[in-house]
Short mmCIF file of C-alpha atoms and ligand atoms in Angstrom, two decimals:
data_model
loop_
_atom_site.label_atom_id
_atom_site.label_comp_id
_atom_site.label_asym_id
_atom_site.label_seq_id
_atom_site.Cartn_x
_atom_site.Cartn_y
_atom_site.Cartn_z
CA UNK A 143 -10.80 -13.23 19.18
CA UNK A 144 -10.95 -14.49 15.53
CA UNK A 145 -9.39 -17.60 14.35
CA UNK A 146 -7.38 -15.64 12.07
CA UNK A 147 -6.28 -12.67 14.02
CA UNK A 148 -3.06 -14.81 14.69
CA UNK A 149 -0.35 -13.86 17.18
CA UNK A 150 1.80 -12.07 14.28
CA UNK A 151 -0.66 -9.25 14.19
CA UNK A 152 -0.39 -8.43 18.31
CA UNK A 153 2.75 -8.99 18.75
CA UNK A 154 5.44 -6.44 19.83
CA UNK A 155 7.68 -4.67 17.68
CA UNK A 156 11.04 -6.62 17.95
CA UNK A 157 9.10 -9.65 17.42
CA UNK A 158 7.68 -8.56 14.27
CA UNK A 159 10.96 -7.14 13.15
CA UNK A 160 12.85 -10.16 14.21
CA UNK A 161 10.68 -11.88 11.76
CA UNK A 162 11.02 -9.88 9.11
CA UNK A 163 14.74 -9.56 9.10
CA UNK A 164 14.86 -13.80 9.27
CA UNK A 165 12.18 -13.72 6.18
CA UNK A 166 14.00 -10.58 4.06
CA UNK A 167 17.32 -12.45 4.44
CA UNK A 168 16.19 -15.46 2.71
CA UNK A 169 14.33 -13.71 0.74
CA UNK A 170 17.17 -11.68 -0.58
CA UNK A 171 19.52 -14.73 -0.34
CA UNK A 172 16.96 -16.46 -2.62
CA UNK A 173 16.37 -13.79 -5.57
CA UNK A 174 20.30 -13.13 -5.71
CA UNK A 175 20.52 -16.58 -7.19
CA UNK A 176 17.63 -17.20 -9.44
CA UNK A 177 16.14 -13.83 -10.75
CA UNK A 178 18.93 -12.05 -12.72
CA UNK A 179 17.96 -8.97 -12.58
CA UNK A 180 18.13 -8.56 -9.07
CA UNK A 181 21.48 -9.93 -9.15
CA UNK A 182 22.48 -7.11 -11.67
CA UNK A 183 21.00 -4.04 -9.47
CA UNK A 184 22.57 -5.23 -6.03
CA UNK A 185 25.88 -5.87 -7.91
CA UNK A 186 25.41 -2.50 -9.84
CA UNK A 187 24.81 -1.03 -6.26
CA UNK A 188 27.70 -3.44 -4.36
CA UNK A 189 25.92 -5.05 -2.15
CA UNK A 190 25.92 -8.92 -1.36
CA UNK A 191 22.65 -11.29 0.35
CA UNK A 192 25.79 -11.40 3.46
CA UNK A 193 25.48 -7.76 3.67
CA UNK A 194 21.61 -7.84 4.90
CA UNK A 195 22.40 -8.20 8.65
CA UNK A 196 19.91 -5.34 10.34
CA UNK A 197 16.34 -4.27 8.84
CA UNK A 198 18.15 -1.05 8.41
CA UNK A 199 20.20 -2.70 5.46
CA UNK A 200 17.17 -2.60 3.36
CA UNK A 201 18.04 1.09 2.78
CA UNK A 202 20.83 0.07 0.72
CA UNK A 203 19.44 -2.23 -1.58
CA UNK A 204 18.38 -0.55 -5.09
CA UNK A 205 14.42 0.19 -5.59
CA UNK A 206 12.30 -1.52 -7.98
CA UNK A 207 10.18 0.13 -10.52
CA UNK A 208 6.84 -1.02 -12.86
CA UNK A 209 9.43 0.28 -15.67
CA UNK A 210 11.52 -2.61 -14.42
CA UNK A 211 8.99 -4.78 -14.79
CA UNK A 212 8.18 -4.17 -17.85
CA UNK A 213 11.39 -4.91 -19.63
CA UNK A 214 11.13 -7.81 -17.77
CA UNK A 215 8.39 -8.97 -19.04
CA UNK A 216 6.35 -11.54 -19.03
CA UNK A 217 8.26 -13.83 -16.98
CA UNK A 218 11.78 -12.78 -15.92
CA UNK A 219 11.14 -11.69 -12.70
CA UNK A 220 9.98 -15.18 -11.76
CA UNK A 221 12.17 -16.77 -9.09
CA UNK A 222 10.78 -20.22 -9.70
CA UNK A 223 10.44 -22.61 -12.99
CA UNK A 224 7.44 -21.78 -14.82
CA UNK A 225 6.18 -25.58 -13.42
CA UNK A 226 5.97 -24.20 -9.92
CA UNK A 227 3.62 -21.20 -11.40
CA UNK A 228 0.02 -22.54 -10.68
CA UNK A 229 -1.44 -18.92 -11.52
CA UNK A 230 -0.98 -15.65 -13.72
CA UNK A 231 -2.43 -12.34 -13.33
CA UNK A 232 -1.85 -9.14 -14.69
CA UNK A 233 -2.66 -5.75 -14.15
CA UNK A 234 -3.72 -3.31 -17.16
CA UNK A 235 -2.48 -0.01 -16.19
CA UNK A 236 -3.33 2.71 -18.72
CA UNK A 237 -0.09 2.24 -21.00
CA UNK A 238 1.85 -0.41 -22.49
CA UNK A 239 2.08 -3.92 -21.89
CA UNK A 240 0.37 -5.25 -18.80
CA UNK A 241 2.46 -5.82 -15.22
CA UNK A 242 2.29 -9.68 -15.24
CA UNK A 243 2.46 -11.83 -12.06
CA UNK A 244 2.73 -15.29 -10.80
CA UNK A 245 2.28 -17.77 -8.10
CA UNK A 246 3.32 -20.85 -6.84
CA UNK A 247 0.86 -23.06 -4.48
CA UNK A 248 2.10 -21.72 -1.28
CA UNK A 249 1.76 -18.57 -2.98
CA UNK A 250 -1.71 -19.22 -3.41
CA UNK A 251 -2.41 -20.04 0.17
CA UNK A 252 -0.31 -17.60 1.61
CA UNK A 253 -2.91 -15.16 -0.21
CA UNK A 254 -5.96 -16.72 1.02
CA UNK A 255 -4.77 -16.53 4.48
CA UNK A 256 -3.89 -12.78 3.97
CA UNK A 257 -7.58 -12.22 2.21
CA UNK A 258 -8.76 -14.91 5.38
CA UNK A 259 -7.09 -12.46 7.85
CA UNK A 260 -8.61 -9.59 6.14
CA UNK A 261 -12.42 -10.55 6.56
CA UNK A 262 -12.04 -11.22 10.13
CA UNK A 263 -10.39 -7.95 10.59
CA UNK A 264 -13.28 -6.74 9.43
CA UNK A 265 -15.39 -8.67 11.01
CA UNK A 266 -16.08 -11.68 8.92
CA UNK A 267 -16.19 -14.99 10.64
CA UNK A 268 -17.15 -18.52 8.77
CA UNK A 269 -20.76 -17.93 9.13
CA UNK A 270 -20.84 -15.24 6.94
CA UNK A 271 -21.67 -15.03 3.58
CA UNK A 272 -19.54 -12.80 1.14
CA UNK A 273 -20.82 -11.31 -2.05
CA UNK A 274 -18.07 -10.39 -3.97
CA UNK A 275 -18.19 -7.71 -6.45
CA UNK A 276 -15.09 -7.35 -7.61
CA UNK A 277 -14.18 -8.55 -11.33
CA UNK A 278 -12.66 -12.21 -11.84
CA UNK A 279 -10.29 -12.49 -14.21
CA UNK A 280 -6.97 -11.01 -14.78
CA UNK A 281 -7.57 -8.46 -12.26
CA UNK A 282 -6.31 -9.77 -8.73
CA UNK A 283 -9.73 -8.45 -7.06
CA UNK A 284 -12.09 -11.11 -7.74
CA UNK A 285 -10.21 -14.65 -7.51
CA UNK A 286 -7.81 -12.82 -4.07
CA UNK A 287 -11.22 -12.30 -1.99
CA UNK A 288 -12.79 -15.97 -3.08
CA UNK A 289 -9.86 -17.36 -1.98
CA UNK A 290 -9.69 -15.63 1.26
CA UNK A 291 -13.23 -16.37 1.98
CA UNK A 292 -13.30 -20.31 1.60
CA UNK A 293 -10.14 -20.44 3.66
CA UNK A 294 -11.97 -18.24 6.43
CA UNK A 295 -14.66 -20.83 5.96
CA UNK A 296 -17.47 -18.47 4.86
CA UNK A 297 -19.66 -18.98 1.94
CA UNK A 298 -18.45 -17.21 -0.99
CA UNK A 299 -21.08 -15.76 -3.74
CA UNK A 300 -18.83 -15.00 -6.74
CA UNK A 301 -21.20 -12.65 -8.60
CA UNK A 302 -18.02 -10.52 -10.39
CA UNK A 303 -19.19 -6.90 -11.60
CA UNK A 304 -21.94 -6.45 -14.07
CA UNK A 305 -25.15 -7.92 -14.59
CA UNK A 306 -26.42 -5.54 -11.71
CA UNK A 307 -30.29 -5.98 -11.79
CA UNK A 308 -29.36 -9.33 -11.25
CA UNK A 309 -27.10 -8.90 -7.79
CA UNK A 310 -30.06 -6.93 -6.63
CA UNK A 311 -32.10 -9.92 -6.53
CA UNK A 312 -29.23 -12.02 -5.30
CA UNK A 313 -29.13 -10.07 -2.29
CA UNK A 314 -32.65 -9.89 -1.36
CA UNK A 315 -32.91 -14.13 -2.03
CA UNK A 316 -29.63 -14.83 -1.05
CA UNK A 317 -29.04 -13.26 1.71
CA UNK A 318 -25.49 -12.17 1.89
CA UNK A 319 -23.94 -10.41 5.18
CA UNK A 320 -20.75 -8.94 3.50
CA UNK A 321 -20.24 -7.15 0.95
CA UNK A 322 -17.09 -6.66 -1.53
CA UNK A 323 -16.20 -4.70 -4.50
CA UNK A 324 -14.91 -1.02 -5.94
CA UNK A 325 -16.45 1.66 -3.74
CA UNK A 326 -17.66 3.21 -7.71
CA UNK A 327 -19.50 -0.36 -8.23
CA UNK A 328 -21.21 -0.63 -4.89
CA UNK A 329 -22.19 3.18 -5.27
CA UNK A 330 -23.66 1.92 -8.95
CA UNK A 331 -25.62 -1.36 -7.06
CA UNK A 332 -27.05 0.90 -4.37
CA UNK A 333 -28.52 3.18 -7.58
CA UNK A 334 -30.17 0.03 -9.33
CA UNK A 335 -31.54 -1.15 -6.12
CA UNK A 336 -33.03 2.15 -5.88
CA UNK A 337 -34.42 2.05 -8.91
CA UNK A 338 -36.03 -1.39 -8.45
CA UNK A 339 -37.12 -0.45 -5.50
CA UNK A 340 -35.15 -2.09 -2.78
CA UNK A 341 -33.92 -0.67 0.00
CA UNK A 342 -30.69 -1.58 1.82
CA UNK A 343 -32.00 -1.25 5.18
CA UNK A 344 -33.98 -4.47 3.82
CA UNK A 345 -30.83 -6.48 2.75
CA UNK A 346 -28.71 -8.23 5.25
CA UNK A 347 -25.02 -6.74 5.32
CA UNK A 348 -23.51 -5.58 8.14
CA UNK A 349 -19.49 -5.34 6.43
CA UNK A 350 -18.51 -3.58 2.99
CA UNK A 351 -15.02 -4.13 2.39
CA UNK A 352 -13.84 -1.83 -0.43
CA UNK A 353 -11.06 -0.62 -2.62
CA UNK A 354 -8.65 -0.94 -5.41
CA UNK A 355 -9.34 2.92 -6.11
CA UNK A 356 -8.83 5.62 -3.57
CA UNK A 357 -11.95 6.81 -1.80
CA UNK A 358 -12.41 9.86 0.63
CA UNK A 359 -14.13 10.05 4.28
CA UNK A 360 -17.08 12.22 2.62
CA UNK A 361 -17.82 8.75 0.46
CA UNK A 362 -17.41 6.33 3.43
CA UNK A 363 -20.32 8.12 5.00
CA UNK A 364 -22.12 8.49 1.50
CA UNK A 365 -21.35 4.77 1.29
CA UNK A 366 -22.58 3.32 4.92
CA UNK A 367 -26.03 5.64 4.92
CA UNK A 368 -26.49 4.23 1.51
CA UNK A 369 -25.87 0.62 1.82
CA UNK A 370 -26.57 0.48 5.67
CA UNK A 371 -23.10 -1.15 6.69
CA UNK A 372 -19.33 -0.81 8.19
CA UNK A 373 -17.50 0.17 5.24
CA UNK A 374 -13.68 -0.63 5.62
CA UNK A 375 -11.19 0.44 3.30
CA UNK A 376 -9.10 -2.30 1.29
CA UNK A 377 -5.89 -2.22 -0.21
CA UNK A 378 -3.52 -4.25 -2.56
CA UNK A 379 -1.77 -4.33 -5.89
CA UNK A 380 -0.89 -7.04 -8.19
CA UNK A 381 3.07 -6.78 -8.11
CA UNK A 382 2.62 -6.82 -3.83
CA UNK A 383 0.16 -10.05 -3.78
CA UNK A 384 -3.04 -8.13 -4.80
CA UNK A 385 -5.83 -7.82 -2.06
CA UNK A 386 -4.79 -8.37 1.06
CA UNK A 387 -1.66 -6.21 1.54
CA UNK A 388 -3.66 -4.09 4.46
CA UNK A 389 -6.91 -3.47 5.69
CA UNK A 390 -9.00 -1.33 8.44
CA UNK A 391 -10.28 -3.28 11.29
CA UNK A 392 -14.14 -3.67 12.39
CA UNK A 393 -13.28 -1.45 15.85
CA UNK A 394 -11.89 1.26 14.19
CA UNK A 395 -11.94 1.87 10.54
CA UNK A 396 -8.83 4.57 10.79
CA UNK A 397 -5.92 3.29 9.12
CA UNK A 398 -5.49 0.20 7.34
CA UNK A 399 -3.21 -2.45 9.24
CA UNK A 400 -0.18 -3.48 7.08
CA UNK A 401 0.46 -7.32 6.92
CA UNK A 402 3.95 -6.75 8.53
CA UNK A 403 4.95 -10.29 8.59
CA UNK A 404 4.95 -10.15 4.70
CA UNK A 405 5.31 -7.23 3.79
CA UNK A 406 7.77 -4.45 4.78
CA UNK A 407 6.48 -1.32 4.28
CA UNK A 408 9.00 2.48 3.96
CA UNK A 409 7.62 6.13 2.90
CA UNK A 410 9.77 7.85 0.51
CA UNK A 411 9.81 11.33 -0.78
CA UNK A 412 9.05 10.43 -4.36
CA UNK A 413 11.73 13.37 -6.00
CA UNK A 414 14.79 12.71 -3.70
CA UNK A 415 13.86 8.76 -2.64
CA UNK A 416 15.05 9.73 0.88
CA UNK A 417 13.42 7.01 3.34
CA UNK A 418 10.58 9.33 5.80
CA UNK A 419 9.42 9.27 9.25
CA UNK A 420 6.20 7.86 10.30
CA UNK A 421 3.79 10.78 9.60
CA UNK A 422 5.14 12.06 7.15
CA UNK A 423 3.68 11.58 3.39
CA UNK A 424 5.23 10.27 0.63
CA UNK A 425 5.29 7.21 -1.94
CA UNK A 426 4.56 3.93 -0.30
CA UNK A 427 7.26 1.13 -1.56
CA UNK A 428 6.72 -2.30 -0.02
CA UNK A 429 9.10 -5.57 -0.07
CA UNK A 430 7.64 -9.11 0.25
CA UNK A 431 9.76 -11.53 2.06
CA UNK A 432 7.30 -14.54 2.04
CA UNK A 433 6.69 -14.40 -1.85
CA UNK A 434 8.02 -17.47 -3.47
CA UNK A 435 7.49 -16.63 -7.61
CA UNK A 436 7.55 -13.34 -7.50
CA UNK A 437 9.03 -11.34 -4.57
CA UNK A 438 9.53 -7.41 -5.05
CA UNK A 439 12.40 -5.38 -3.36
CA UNK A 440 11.69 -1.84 -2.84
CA UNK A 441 8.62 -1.70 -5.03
CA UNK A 442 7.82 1.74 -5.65
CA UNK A 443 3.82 1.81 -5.84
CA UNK A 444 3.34 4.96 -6.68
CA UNK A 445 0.27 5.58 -3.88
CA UNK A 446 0.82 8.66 -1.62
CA UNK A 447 0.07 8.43 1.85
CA UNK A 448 1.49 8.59 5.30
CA UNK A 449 2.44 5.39 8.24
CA UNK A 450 0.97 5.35 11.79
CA UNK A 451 3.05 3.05 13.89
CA UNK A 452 0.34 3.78 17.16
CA UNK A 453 -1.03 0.41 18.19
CA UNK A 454 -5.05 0.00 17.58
CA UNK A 455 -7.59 -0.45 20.11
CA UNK A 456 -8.25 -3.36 18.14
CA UNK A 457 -5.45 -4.88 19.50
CA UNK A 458 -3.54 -5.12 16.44
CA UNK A 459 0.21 -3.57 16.24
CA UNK A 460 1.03 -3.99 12.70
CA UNK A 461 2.16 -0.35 11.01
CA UNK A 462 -1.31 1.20 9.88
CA UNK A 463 -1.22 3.42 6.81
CA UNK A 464 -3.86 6.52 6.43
CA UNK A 465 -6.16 5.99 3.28
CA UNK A 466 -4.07 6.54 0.11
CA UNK A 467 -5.09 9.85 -1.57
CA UNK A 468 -4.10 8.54 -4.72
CA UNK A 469 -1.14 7.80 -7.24
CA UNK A 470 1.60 10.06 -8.04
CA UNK A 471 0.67 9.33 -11.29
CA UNK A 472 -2.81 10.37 -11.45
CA UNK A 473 -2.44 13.56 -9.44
CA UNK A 474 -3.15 16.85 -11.13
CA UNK A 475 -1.11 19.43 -12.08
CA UNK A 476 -3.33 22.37 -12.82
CA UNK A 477 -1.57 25.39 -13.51
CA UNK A 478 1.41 24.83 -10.54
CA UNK A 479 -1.32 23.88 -8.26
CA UNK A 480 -1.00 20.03 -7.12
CA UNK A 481 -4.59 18.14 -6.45
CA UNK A 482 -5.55 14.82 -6.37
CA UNK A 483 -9.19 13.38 -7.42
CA UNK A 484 -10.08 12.18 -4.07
CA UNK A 485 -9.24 15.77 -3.02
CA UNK A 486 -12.11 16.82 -4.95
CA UNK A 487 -14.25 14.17 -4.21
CA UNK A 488 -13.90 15.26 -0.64
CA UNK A 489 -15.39 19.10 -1.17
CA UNK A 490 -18.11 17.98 -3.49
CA UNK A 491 -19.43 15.59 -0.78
CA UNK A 492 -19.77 18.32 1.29
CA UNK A 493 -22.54 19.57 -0.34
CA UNK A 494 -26.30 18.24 -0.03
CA UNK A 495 -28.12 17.28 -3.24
CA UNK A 496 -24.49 16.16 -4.90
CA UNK A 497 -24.56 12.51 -6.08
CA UNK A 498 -21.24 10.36 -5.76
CA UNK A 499 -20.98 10.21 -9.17
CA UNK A 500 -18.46 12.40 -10.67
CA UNK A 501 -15.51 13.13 -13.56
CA UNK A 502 -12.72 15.82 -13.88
CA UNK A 503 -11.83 17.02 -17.36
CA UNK A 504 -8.88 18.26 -17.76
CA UNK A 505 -7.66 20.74 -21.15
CA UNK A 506 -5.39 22.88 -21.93
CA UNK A 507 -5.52 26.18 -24.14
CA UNK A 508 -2.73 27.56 -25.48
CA UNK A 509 -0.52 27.25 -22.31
CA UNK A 510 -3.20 26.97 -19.66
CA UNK A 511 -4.02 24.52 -18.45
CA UNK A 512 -7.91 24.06 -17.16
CA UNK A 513 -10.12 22.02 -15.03
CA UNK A 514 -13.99 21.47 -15.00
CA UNK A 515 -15.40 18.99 -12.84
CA UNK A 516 -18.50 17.41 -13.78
CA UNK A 517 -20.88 16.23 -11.08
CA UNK A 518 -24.27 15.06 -11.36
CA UNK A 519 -26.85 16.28 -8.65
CA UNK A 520 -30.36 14.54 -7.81
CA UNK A 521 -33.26 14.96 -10.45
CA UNK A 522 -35.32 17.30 -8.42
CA UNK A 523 -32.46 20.09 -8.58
CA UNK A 524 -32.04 19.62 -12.18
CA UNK A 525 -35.63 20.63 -13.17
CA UNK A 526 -34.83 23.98 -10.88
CA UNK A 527 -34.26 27.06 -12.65
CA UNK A 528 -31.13 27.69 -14.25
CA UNK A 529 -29.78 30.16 -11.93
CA UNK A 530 -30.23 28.05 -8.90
CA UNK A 531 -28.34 25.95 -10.85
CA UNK A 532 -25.55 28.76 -11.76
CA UNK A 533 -25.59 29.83 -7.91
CA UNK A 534 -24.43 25.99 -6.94
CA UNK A 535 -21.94 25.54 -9.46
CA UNK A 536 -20.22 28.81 -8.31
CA UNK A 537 -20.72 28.01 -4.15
CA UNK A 538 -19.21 25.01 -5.56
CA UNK A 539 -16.22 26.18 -7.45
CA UNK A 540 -15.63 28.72 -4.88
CA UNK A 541 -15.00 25.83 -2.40
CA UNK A 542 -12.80 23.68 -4.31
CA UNK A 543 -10.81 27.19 -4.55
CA UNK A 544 -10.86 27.77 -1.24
CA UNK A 545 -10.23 24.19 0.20
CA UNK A 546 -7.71 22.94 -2.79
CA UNK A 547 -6.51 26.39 -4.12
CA UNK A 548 -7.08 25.29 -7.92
CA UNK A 549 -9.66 27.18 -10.40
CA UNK A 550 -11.87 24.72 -11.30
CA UNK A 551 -15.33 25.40 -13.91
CA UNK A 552 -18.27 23.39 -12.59
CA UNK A 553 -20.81 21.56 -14.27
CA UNK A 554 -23.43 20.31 -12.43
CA UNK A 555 -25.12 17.58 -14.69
CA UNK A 556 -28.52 15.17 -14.64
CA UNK A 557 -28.24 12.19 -12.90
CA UNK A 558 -27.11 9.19 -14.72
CA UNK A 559 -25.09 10.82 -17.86
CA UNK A 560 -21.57 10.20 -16.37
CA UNK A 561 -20.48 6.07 -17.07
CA UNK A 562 -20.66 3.66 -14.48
CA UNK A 563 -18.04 1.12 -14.32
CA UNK A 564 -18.12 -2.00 -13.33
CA UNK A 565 -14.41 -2.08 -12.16
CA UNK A 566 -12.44 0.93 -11.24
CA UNK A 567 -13.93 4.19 -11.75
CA UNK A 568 -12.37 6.87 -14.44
CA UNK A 569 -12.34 9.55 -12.69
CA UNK A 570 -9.80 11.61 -15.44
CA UNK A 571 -10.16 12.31 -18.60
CA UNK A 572 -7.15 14.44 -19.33
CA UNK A 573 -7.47 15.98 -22.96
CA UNK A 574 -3.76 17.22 -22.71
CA UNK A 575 -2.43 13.64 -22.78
CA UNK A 576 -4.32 13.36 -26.18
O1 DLL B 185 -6.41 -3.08 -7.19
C1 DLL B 185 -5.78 -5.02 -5.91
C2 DLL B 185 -7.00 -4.87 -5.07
C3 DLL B 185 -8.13 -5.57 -5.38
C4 DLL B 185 -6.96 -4.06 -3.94
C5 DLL B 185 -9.26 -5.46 -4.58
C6 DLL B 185 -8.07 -3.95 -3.12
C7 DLL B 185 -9.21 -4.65 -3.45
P1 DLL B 185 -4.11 -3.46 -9.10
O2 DLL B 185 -5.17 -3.61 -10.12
O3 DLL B 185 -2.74 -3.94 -9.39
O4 DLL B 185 -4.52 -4.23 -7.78
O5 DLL B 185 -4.08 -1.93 -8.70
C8 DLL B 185 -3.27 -1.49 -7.65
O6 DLL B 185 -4.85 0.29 -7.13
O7 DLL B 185 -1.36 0.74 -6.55
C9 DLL B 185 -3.49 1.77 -5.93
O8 DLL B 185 -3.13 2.82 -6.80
C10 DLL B 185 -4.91 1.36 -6.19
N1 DLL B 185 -5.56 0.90 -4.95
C11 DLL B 185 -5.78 -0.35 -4.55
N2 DLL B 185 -6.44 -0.36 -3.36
C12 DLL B 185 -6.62 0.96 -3.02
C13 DLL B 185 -7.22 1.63 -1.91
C14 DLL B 185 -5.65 -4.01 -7.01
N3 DLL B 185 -7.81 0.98 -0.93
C15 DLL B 185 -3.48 0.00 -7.44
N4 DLL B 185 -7.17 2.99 -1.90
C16 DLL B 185 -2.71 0.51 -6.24
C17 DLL B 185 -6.57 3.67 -2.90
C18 DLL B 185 -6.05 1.76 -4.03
N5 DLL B 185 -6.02 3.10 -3.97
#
């Protein structure tokens, strides 16, 4: 068993919830006095720290919103002086000022353990050597998974996205054994390696630990044939820690395993807020109870998905949630018909010849709204005839119709002429928002 798969993550159910009702009543207890907006929404809702007695209580306590956040911003959500803050981060999101967060030193180490916990989940153990795609900077990705390594003990390469040629060569002289980044990125490595000539089978990874965008099945096994590795499935956000908020284990790779001694994890429906059974899906909204600057009570994320509480053959009996489909706020509404990128992601995958590399358009005419997906297929397709080409790009439409039940135009384009990104991938480009 690995150092870090610590007793917390086997332990039985009313141990883990005995825990977390200790931890959320301090928690609560904690925020009541020093961040005053809490104090406001549990007075506004009548509740008092003394009136936290079961887990169940947490039903009553007001959510917490990124809109909350924001007029909070930059700092008064803190629950500490800014001289216990030994870090800031902040997440972009698409409008607006940024979501900022902070950290004390326990903070800090709390999240290294998580990210520590993480890699041996997947596998990792101190002899490894992690190269680490994700971006350093503002973005929790990069500095979360450093962290995490050196405290598992492993050797950390902190290559950051971009300069890909570059982490080709890296690979082949460095010799890493796990690697880390946006499932988009890695898919953009495995390309330039291509192109330069170097295989994967060559390299020396045997883990991929990916996320901070939502990625289908179809692309997990686009993903290990490609890069010849496990490929587990990540997930975080800034406001929760960052990375390290759940991950899929090495013996499984179904589910990722929630971190329930920090974090406690509900399902809503996202239009009535009603709290859902396991199996059911619906917004994920997550409280921290270990957090010191900034805890969050009833965050609403905003990622759909769905909670399995079956324990793992791993061994593991933390809550596991299914792979997040995506965010209620980038799911799209195509005339009355609901569909999420990944959706699509999922049919075009099923088709030979398709290359991972895709974007959805979306306009709108008059009061119609329409979608056309643009995919690029390999180079020896393109240079087919034309009506080859027409025949695939209706198979292909007819699919997403069937599967999905949205119209959908498709353009099947050379490889190469949709962006790369170095980060998260933009999969939208929605001309109606425009
Ligand atoms: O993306 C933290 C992170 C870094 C997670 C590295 C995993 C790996 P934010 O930039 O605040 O934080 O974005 C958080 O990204 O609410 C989801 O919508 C999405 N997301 C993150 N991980 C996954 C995943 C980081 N595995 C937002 N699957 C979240 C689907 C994901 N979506």
């Amino acid at each position: 068993m690995p150092i870090y798969n610590i007793d917390s993550e086997t332990m039985p159910r009313e141990g883990i919830e005995a825990i977390q009702l200790k931890r959320l009543q301090t928690t609560i207890e904690r925020i009541y006095v020093t961040v005053p907006f809490y104090k406001k929404t549990f007075d506004k809702a009548g509740i008092k720290p003394s009136d936290i007695k079961s887990l169940d209580d947490l039903k009553r306590l007001p959510f917490t919103t990124k809109l909350d956040l924001r007029d909070n911003y930059p700092y008064d959500m803190f629950a500490v002086p800014m001289e216990n803050i030994v870090r800031i981060h902040a997440s972009s999101g698409t409008t607006g000022k940024p979501t900022v967060v902070g950290y004390t030193k326990r903070d800090i180490d709390t999240w290294a353990r998580l990210m520590a916990r993480c890699f041996a989940a997947a596998g990792g153990t101190s002899g490894d050597i992690i190269h680490n795609a994700f971006g350093y900077g503002l973005f929790t990705g990069g500095l979360g998974v450093h962290y995490g390594a050196e405290k598992l003990g492993a050797s950390i390469i902190p290559v950051s996205g971009g300069n890909t040629k570059r982490q080709i060569t890296i690979m082949q002289d460095f010799k890493p054994t796990i690697l880390t980044g946006t499932p988009s990125y890695v898919l953009h490595l495995a390309e330039v390696a291509d192109e330069m000539g170097v295989d994967f089978k060559n390299l020396y990874f045997k883990s991929g630990i990916f996320g901070a965008e939502p990625w289908s099945e179809n692309m997990r096994e686009e993903l290990e044939s490609k890069l010849h590795l496990k490929a587990m499935d990540i997930y975080g956000l800034s406001e929760v820690i960052g990375p390290g908020v759940a991950i899929e284990c090495y013996e499984e790779q179904k589910g990722l395993h929630i971190f329930e001694d920090h974090f406690i994890v509900e399902i809503i429906d996202p239009e009535t807020q009603e709290v859902l059974p396991y199996g059911e899906t619906g917004e994920l909204v997550f409280t921290s109870i270990t957090k010191e600057a900034f805890p969050v009570i009833r965050y609403r994320t905003k990622d759909i998905t769905s909670l399995n509480p079956e324990p793992c053959i791993c061994g593991r009996t933390h809550i596991r949630m299914n792979k997040p489909s995506g965010r209620t706020d980038d799911m799209l509404i195509i005339r009355g018909v609901n569909v999420f990128p990944s959706q699509i992601e999922s049919v075009l995958m099923e088709t030979k010849q398709i290359l991972p590399h895709y974007q959805l358009l979306v306009d709108r005419k008059g009061n119609l709204d329409s979608l056309t997906v643009k995919v690029e297929i390999d180079e020896e397709l393109f240079s087919d005839e034309i009506k080859t080409l027409q025949t695939m790009e209706q198979k292909i439409s007819n699919d997403i119709k069937e599967y999905l039940g949205v119209s959908a135009k498709v353009m099947l384009v050379e490889p190469k002429t949709i962006e790369r990104s170095e980060g998260k991938a933009v999969r939208v480009i929605d001309n109606r928002k425009i």
